Coordinates of C-alpha atoms in Angstrom, one line a residue:
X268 CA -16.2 -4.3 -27.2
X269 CA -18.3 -1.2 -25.9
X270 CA -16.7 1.2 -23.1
X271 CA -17.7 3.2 -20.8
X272 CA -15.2 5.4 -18.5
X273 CA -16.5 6.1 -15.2
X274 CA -15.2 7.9 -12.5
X275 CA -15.4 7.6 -8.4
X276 CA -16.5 10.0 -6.2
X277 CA -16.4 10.3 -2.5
X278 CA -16.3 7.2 -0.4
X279 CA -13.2 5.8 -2.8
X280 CA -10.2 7.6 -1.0
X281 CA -7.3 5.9 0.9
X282 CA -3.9 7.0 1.7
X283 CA -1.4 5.8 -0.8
X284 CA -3.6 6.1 -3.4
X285 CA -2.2 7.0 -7.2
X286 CA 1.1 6.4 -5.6
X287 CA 2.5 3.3 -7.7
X288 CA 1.0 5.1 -11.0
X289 CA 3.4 8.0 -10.3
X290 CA 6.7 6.6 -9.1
X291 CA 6.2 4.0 -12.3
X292 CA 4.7 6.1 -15.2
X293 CA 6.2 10.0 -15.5
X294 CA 2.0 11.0 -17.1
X295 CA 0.9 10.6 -14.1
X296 CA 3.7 12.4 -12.0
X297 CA 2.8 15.0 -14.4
X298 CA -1.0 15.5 -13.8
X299 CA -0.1 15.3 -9.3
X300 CA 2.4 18.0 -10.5
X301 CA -0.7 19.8 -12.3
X302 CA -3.0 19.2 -9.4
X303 CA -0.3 20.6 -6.9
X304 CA -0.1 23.6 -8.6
X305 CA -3.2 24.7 -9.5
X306 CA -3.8 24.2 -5.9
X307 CA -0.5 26.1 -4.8
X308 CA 0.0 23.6 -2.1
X309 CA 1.5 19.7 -2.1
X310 CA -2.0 17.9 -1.8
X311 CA 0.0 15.4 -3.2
X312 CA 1.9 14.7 -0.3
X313 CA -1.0 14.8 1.7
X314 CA -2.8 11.8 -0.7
X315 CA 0.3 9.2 -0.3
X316 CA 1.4 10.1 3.1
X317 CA -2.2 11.4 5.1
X318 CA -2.6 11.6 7.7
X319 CA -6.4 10.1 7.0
X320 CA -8.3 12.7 8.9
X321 CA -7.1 15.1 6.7
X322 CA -7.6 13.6 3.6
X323 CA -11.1 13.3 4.5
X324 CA -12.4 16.7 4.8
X325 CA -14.5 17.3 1.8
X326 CA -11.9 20.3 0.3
X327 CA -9.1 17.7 0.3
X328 CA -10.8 14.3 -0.8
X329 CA -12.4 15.7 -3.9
X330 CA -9.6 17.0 -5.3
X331 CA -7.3 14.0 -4.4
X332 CA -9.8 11.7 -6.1
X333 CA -9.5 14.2 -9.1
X334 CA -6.0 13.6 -9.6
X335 CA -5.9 10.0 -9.1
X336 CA -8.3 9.7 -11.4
X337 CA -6.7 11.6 -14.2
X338 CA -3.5 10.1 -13.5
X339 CA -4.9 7.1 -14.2
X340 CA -6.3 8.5 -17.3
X341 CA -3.3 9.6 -18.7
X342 CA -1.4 6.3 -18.1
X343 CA -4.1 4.5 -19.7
X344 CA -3.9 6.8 -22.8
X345 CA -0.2 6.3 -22.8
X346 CA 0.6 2.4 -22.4
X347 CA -2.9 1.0 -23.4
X348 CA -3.3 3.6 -26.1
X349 CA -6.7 4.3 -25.4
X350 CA -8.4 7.4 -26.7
X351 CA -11.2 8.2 -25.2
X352 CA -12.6 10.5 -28.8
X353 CA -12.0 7.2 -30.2
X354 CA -12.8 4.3 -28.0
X355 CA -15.1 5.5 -24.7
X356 CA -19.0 5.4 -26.0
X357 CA -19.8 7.3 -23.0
X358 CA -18.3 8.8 -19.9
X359 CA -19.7 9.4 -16.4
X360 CA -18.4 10.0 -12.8
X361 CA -20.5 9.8 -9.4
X362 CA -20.9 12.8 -8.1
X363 CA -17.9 14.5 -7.6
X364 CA -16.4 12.0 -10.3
X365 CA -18.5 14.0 -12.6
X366 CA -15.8 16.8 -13.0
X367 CA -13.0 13.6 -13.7
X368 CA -14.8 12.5 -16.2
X369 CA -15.7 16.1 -17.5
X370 CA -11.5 16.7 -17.2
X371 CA -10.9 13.2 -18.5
X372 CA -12.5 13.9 -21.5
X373 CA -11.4 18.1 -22.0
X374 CA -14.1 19.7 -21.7
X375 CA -12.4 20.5 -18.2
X376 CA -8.9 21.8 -18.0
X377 CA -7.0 19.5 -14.9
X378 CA -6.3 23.2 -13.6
X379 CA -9.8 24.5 -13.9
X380 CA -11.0 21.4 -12.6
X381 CA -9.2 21.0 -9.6
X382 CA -9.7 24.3 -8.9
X383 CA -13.6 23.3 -9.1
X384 CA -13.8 20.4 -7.0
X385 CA -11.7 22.4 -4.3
X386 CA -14.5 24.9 -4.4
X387 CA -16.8 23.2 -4.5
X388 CA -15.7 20.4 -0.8
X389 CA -15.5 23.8 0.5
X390 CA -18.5 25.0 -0.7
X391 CA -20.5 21.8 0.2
X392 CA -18.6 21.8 3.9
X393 CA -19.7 25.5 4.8
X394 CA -23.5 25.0 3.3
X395 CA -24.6 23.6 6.8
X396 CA -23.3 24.0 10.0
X397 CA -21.6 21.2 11.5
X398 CA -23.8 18.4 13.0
X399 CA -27.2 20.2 11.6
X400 CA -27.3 17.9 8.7
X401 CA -26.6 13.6 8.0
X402 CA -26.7 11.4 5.6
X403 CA -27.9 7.7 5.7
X404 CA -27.9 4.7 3.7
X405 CA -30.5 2.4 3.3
X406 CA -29.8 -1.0 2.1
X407 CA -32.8 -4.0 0.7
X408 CA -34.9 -1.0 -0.4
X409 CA -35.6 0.0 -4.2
X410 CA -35.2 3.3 -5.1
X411 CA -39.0 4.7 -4.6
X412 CA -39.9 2.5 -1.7
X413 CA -36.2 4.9 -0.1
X414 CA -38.2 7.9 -1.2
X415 CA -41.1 7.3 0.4
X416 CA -39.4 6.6 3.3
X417 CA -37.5 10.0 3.1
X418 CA -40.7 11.7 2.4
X419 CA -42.4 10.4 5.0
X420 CA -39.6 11.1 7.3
X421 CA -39.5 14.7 6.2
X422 CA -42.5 16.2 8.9
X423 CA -41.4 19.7 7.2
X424 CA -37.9 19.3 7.1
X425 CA -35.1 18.4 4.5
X426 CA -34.9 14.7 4.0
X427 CA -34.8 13.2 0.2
X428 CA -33.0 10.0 -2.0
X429 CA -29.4 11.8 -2.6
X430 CA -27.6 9.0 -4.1
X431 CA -29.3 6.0 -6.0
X432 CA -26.5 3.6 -6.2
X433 CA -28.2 0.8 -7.5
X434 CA -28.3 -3.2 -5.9
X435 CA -30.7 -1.9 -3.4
X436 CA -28.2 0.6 -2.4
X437 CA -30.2 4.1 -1.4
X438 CA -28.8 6.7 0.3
X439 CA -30.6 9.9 2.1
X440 CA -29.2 13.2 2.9
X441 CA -31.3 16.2 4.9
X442 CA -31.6 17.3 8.5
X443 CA -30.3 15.1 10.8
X444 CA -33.3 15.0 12.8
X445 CA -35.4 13.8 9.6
X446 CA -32.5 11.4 8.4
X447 CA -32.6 10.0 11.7
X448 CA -36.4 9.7 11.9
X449 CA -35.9 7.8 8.4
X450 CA -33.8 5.4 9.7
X451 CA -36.2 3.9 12.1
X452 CA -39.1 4.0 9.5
X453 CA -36.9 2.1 6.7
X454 CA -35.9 -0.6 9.3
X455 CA -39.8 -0.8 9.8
X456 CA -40.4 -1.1 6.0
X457 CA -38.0 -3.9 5.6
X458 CA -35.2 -2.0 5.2
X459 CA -32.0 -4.7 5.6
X460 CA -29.8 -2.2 6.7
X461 CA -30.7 1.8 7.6
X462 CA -26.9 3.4 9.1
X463 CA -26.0 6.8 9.5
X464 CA -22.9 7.5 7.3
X465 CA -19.5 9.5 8.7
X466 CA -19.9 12.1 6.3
X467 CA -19.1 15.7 7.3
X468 CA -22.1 17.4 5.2
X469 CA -25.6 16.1 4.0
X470 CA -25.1 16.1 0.1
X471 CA -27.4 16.3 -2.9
X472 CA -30.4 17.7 -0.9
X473 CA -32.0 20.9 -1.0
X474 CA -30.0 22.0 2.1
X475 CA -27.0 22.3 -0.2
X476 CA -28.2 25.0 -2.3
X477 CA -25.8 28.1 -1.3
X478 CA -22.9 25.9 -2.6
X479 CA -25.2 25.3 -5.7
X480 CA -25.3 29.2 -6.2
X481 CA -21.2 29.4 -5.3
X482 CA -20.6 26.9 -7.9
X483 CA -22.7 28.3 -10.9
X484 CA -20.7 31.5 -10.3
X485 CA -17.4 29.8 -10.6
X486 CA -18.4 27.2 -13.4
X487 CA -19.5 31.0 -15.4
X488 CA -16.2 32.1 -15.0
X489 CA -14.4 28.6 -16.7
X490 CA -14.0 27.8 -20.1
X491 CA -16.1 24.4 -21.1
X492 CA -15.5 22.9 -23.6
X493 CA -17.6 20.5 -25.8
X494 CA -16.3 16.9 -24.4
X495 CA -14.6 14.5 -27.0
X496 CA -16.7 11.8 -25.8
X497 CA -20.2 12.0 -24.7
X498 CA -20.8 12.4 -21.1
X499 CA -23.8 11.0 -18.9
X500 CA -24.5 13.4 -15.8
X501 CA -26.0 12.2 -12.9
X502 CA -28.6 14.5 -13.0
X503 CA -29.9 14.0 -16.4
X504 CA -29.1 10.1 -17.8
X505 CA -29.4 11.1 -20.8
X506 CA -25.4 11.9 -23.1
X507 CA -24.3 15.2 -23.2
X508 CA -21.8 17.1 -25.6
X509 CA -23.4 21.2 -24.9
X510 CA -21.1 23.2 -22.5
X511 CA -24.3 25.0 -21.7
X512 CA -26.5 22.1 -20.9
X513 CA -22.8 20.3 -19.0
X514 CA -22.9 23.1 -16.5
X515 CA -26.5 23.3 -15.7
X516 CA -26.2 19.5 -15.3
X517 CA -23.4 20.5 -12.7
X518 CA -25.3 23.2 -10.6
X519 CA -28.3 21.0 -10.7
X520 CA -26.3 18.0 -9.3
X521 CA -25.4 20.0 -6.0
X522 CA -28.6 20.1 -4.7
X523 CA -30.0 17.0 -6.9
X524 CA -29.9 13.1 -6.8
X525 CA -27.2 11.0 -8.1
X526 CA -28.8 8.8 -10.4
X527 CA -26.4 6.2 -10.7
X528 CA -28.1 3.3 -10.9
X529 CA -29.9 4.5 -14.3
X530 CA -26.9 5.7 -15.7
X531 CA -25.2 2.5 -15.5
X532 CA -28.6 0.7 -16.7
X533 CA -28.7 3.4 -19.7
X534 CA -25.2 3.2 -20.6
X535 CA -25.6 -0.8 -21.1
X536 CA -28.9 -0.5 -22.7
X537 CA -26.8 1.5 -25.6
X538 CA -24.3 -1.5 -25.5
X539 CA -22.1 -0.9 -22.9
X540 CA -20.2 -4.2 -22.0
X541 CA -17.2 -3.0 -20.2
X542 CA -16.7 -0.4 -17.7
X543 CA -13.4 1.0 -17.0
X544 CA -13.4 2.3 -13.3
X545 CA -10.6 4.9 -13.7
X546 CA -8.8 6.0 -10.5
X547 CA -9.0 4.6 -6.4
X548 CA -11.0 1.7 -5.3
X549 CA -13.5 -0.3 -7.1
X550 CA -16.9 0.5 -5.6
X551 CA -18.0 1.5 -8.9
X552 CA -17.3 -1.7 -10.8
X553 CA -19.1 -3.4 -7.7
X554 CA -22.3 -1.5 -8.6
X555 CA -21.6 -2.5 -12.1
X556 CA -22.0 -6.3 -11.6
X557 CA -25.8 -5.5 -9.8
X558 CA -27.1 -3.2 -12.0
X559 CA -26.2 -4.3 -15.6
X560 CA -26.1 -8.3 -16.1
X561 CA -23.4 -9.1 -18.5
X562 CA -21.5 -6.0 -17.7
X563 CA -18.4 -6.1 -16.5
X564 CA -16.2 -3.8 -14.1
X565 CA -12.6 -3.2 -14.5
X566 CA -11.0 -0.7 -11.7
X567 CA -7.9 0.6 -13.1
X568 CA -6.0 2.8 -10.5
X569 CA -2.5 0.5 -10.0
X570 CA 0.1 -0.7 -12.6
X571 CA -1.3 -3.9 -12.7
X572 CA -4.6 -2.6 -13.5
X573 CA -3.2 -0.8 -16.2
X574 CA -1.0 -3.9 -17.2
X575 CA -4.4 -6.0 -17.2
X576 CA -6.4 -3.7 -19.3
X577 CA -3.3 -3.6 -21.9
X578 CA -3.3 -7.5 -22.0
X579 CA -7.5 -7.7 -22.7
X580 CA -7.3 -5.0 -25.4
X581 CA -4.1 -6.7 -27.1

């Protein structure tokens, strides 16, 4: 069996989340502990207890996904005996989930990248004034027929393909006035669904590039590390092992499109069968099932999840 670890990104959060790997598995107490710290405040509380609004600003959820994910991670090491040097043929996170998979892996320290992904929801939050920018997914569209759309939406403004999920799954990110436009022309193209999304910033367009700048100063300042298993950025889909060539990939991915759907595809057309969705939710493993046929999907962010994962590999 092939593996893949991916890792979720924004979208994935709930309150409660990572709770049941903590109070059952002390790795995973360890890494909130880790997360808390580097942060010098209780996110963790915040992540089991909410309240929701708060957990969904941008500077909270990414780093909350982060340590979920990583908690998972380490249980996974610990009672499935997983390595990931040894058994992951690739890893790859969306978007934010980048820097999980980055940490997952050590090219990231858990400190470093928490600190990171704090940054950088705040970063991304202050890069447009409030209510200035949207996002907006489109849904029964292929990837270039979304980007025409968006381009034709643009009239001289910001509007392009931020997130290619994959399953006809397109989202757009730019001024709101252009995002809005684009809505109307996709659900004149055929579009099956064109929604505005309750996001608080439009990410991975061109309007996001002051927090690109803010994080290439910060990512200069880290220690990376070459990764003990390949990684697949989204803005590249292509593995990865150069510290140099990681962090461009991570400045570029600010400002650039999540390429998701062609990761997935690439990872299975090196022989990827299973995907191990490592930390809340399962929307990744979802996108799994449409983009690679044959793939398979397996969220692991609870005990049993873990439990199940320890009974297939036995």
């Amino acid at each position: 069996m092939s593996v893949a670890f991916i890792f979720p990104g924004q979208g994935s959060q709930s309150v409660g989340m990572g709770k049941a790997l903590a109070e059952n598995f002390a790795p995973a107490r360890a890494v909130f502990d880790e997360v808390d710290a580097a942060l010098g405040e209780k996110l963790t509380k915040l992540i089991w207890e909410g309240p929701t609004e708060t957990l969904m600003l941008t500077e909270n959820t990414q780093p909350a996904l982060l340590a979920v994910s990583l908690a998972a991670m380490r249980v996974l090491e610990a009672e499935a005996g997983l390595d990931l040097a040894r058994d992951a043929k690739f890893v790859a996170g969306h978007s934010l989930g980048e820097y999980s998979a980055l940490a997952a892996a050590r090219a990231l320290t858990v400190t470093d990248a928490a600190k990171l992904v704090r940054m950088r929801g705040r970063a991304m939050q202050k890069a447009v004034p409030v209510g200035t920018g949207a996002m907006a997914a489109l849904l029964g569209l292929d990837f270039e027929a979304a980007a025409a759309v968006a381009a034709e939406a643009a009239q001289g403004q910001v509007c392009q393909a931020a997130n290619d999920n994959g399953g006809g799954q397109v989202v757009i990110s730019g001024d709101k006035a252009a995002v809005e436009r684009a809505v109307e022309i996709a659900k004149g193209k055929g579009a099956r669904r064109a929604m505005l999304l309750p996001v608080s910033a439009p990410f991975h367009c061109a309007l996001m590039a002051p927090a690109a700048d803010i994080m290439a100063q910060a990512l200069a300042m880290v220690t990376v590390s070459r990764p003990v298993a390949p990684v697949v950025p989204n803005v590249l889909v292509r593995p990865v092992s150069e510290p140099d060539e990681i962090v461009r990939a991570l400045v570029a991915q600010v400002t650039g499109t999540v390429r998701w759907r062609e990761s997935i595809a690439f990872m299975a057309g090196e022989g990827v069968t299973t995907f191990y969705e490592v930390g809340a939710g399962k929307v990744l493993s979802g996108l799994v099932k449409r983009i690679a046929e044959g793939a398979s999907g397996m969220p692991v962010g609870t005990p049993d999840d873990v439990a199940a994962v320890k009974a297939a590999r036995a």
